[in-house]
PDB file of C-alpha atoms in Angstrom:
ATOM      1  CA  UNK R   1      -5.976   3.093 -13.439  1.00 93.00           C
ATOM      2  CA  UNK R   2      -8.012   1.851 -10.459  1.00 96.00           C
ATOM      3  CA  UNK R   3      -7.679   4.259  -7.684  1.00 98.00           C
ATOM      4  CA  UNK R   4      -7.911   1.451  -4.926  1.00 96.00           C
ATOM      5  CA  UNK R   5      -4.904  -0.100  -6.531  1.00 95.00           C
ATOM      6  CA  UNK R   6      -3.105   3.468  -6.858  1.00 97.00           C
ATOM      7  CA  UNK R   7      -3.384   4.039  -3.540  1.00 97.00           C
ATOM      8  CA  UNK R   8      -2.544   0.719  -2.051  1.00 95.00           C
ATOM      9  CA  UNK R   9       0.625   0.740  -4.572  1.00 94.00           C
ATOM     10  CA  UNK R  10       1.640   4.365  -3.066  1.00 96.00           C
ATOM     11  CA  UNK R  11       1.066   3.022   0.729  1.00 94.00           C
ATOM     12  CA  UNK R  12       3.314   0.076  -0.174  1.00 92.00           C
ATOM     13  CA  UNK R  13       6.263   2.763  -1.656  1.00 94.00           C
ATOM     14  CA  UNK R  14       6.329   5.008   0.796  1.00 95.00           C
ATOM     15  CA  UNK R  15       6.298   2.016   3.603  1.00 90.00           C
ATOM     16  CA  UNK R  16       9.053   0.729   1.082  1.00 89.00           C
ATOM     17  CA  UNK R  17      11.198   3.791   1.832  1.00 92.00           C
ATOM     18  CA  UNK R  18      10.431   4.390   5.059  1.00 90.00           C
ATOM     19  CA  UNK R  19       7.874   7.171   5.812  1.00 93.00           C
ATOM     20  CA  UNK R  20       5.865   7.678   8.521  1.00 90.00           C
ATOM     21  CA  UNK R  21       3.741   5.253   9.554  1.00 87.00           C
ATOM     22  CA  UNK R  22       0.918   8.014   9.753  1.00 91.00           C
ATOM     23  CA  UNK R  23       1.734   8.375   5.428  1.00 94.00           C
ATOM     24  CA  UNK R  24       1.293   4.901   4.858  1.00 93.00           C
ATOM     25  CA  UNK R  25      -1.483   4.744   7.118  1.00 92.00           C
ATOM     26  CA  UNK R  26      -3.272   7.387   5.399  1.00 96.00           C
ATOM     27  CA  UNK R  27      -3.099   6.352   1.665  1.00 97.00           C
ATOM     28  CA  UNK R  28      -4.008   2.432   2.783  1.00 94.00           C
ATOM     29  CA  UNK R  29      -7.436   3.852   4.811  1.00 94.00           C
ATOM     30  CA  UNK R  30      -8.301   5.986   1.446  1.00 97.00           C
ATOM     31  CA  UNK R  31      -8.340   2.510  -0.107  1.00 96.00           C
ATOM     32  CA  UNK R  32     -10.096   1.065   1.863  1.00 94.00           C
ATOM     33  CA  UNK R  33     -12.479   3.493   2.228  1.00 97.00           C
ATOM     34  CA  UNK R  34     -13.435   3.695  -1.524  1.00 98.00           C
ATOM     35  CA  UNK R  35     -12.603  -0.208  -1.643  1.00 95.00           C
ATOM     36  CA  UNK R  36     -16.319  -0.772  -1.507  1.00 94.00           C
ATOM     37  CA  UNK R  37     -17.700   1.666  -3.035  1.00 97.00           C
ATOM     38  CA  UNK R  38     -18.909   1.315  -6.691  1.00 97.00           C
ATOM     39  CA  UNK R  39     -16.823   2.691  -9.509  1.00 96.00           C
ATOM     40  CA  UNK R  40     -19.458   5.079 -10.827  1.00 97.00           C
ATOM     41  CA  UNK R  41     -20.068   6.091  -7.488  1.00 98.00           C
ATOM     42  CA  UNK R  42     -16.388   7.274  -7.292  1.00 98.00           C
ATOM     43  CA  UNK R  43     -16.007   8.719 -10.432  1.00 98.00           C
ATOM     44  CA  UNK R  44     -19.079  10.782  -9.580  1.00 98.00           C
ATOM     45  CA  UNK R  45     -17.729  12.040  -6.479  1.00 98.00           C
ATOM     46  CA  UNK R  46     -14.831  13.092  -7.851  1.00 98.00           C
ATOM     47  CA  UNK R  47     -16.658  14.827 -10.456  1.00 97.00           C
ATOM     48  CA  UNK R  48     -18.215  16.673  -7.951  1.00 98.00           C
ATOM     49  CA  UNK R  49     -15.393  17.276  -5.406  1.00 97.00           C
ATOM     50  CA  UNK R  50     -16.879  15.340  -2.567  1.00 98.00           C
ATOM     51  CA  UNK R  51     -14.180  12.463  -2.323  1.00 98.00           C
ATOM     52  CA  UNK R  52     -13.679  14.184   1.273  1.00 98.00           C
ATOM     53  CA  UNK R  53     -16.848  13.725   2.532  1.00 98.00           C
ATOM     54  CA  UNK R  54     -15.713   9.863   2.496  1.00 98.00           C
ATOM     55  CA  UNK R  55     -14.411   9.061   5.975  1.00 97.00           C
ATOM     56  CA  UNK R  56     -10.675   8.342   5.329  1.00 97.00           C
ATOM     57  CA  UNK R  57     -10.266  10.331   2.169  1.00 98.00           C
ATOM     58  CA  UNK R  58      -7.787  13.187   2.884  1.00 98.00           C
ATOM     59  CA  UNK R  59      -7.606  16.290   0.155  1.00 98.00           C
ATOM     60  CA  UNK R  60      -3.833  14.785  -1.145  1.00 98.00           C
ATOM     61  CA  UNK R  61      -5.574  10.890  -1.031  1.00 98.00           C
ATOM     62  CA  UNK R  62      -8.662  12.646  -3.064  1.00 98.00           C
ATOM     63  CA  UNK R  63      -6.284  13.924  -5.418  1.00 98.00           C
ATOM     64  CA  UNK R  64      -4.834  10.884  -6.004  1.00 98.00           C
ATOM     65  CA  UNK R  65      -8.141   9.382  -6.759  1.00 98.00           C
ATOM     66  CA  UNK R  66      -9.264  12.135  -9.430  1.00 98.00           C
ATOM     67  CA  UNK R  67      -6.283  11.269 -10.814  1.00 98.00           C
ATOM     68  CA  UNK R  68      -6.134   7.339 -10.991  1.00 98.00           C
ATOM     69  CA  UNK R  69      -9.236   7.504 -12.836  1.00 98.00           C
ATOM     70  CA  UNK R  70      -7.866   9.462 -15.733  1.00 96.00           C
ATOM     71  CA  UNK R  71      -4.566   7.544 -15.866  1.00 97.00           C
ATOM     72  CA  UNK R  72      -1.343   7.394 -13.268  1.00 97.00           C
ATOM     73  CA  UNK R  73      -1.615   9.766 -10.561  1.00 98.00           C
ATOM     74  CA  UNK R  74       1.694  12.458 -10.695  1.00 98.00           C
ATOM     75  CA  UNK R  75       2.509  11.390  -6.652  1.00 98.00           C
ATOM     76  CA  UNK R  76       2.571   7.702  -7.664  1.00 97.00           C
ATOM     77  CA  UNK R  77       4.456   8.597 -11.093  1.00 96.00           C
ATOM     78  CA  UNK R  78       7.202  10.072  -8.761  1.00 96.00           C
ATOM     79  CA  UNK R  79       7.721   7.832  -6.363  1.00 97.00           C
ATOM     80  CA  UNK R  80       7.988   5.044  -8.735  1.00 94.00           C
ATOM     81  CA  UNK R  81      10.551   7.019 -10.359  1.00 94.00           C
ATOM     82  CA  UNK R  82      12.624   7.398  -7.228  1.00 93.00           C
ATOM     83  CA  UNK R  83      12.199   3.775  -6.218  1.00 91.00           C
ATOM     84  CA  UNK R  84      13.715   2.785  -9.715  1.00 83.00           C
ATOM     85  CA  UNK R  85      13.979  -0.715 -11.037  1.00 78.00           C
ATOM     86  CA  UNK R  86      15.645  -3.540  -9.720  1.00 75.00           C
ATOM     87  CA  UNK R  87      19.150  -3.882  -9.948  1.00 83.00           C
ATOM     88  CA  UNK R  88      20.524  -5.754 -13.137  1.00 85.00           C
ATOM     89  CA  UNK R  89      19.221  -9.255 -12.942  1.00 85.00           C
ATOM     90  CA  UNK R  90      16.845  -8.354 -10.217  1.00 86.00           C
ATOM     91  CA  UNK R  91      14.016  -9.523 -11.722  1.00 85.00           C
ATOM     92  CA  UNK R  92      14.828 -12.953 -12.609  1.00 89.00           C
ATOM     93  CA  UNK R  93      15.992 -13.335  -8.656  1.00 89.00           C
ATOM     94  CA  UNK R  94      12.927 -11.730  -7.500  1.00 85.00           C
ATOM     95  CA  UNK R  95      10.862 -14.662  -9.099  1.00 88.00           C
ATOM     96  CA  UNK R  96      12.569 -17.222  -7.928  1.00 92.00           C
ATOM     97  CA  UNK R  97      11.302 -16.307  -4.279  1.00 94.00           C
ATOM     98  CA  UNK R  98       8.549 -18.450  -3.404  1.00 96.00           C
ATOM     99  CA  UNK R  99       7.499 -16.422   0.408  1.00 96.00           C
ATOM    100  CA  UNK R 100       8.777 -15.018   2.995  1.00 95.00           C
ATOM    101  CA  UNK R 101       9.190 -16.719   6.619  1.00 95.00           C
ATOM    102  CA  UNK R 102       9.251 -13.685   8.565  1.00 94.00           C
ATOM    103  CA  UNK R 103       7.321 -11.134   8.291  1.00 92.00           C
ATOM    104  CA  UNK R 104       6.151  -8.398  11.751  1.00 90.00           C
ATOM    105  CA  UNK R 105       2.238  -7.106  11.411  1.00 90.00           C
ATOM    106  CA  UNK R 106       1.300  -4.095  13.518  1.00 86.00           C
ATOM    107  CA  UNK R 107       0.015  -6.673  15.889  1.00 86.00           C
ATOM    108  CA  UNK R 108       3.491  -6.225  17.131  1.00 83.00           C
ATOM    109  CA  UNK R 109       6.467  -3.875  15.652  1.00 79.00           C
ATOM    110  CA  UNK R 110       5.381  -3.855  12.146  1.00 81.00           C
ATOM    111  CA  UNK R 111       3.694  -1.509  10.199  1.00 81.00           C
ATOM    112  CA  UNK R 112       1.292  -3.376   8.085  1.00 87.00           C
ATOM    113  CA  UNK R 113      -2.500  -4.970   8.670  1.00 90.00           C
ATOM    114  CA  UNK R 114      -2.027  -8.714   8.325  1.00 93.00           C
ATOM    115  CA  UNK R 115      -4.668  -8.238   5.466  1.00 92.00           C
ATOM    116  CA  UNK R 116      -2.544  -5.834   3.424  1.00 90.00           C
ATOM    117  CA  UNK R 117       0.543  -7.880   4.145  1.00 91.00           C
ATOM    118  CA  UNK R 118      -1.427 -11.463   2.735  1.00 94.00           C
ATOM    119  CA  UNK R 119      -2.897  -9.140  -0.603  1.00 91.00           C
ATOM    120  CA  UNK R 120       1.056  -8.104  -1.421  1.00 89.00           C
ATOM    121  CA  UNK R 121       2.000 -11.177  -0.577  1.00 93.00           C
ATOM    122  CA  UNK R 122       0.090 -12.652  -3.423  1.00 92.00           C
ATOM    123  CA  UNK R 123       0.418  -9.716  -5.474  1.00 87.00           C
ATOM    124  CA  UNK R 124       4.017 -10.681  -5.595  1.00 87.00           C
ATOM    125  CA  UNK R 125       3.739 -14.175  -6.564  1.00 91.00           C
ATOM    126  CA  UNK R 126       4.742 -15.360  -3.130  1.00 95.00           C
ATOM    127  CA  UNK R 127       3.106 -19.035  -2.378  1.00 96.00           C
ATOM    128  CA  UNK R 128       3.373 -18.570   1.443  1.00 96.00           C
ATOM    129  CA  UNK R 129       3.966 -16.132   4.279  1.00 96.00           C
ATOM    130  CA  UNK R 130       4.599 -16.765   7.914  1.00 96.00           C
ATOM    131  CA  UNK R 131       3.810 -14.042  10.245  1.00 94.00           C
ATOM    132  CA  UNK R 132       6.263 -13.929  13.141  1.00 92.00           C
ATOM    133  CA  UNK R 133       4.380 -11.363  15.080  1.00 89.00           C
ATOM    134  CA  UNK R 134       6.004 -11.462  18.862  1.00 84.00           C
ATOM    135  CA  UNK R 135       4.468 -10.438  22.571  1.00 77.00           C
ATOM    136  CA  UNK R 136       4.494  -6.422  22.802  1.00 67.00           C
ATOM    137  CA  UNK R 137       6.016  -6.601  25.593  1.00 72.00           C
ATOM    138  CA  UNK R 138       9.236  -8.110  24.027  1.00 67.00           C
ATOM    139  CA  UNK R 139      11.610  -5.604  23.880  1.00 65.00           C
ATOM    140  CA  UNK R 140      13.692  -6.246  20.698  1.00 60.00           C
TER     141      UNK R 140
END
């Protein structure tokens, strides 16, 4: 498994069931900071047990690094397991959905980069996306 994409897919469930913004924050910095980084160069590193010396690679984001490479990480196994499937029929509804028109980046109140927000976007099939980001000032 890639470990850029295990990381970004446990970011995305535990933003899905509402952790703290610090969580989410953490696993989506691992990725990025390994995003650029050659494969080899990774798998060496975790090898070695220097994934930490990476600036933005925690000891539980290392983990789930060492991990991805070998197969499915056990953290991402189990929240996938308590997300569950989609209810019955969920699927064929879900890809009907072309976008979404409303969508908050942490520009304003959301919790997402714009970038990360666009790359699930697509991930998800979705065509278009309209961010509705408002003033921070706007109370809401």
């Amino acid at each position: 498994m890639n470990p850029v994409s295990a990381l970004r897919r446990i970011a995305f469930l535990l933003e899905r069931e509402h952790a703290s913004t610090f969580r989410v924050k953490a696993y989506r910095s691992a990725a990025l900071a390994i995003a650029t980084l050659p494969a080899a160069e990774v798998a060496a590193r975790a090898e070695a047990g220097t994934l930490t010396e990476i600036a933005g690679v925690g000891p539980k984001t290392a983990t789930v690094i060492r991990e991805a490479i070998r197969g499915e990480p056990g953290y991402l196994g189990e929240l996938e397991a308590k997300a569950g499937p989609l209810t019955e029929g969920g699927q064929e509804l879900r890809a009907l959905i072309r976008g979404d028109l409303h969508l908050h980046s942490d520009w304003s109140d959301g919790g997402s980069p714009i970038e990360e927000m666009a790359i699930t976007g697509l991930e998800l099939g979705h065509s278009y996306i309209a961010l509705t980001d408002h003033s921070p000032r706007l109370k809401v």
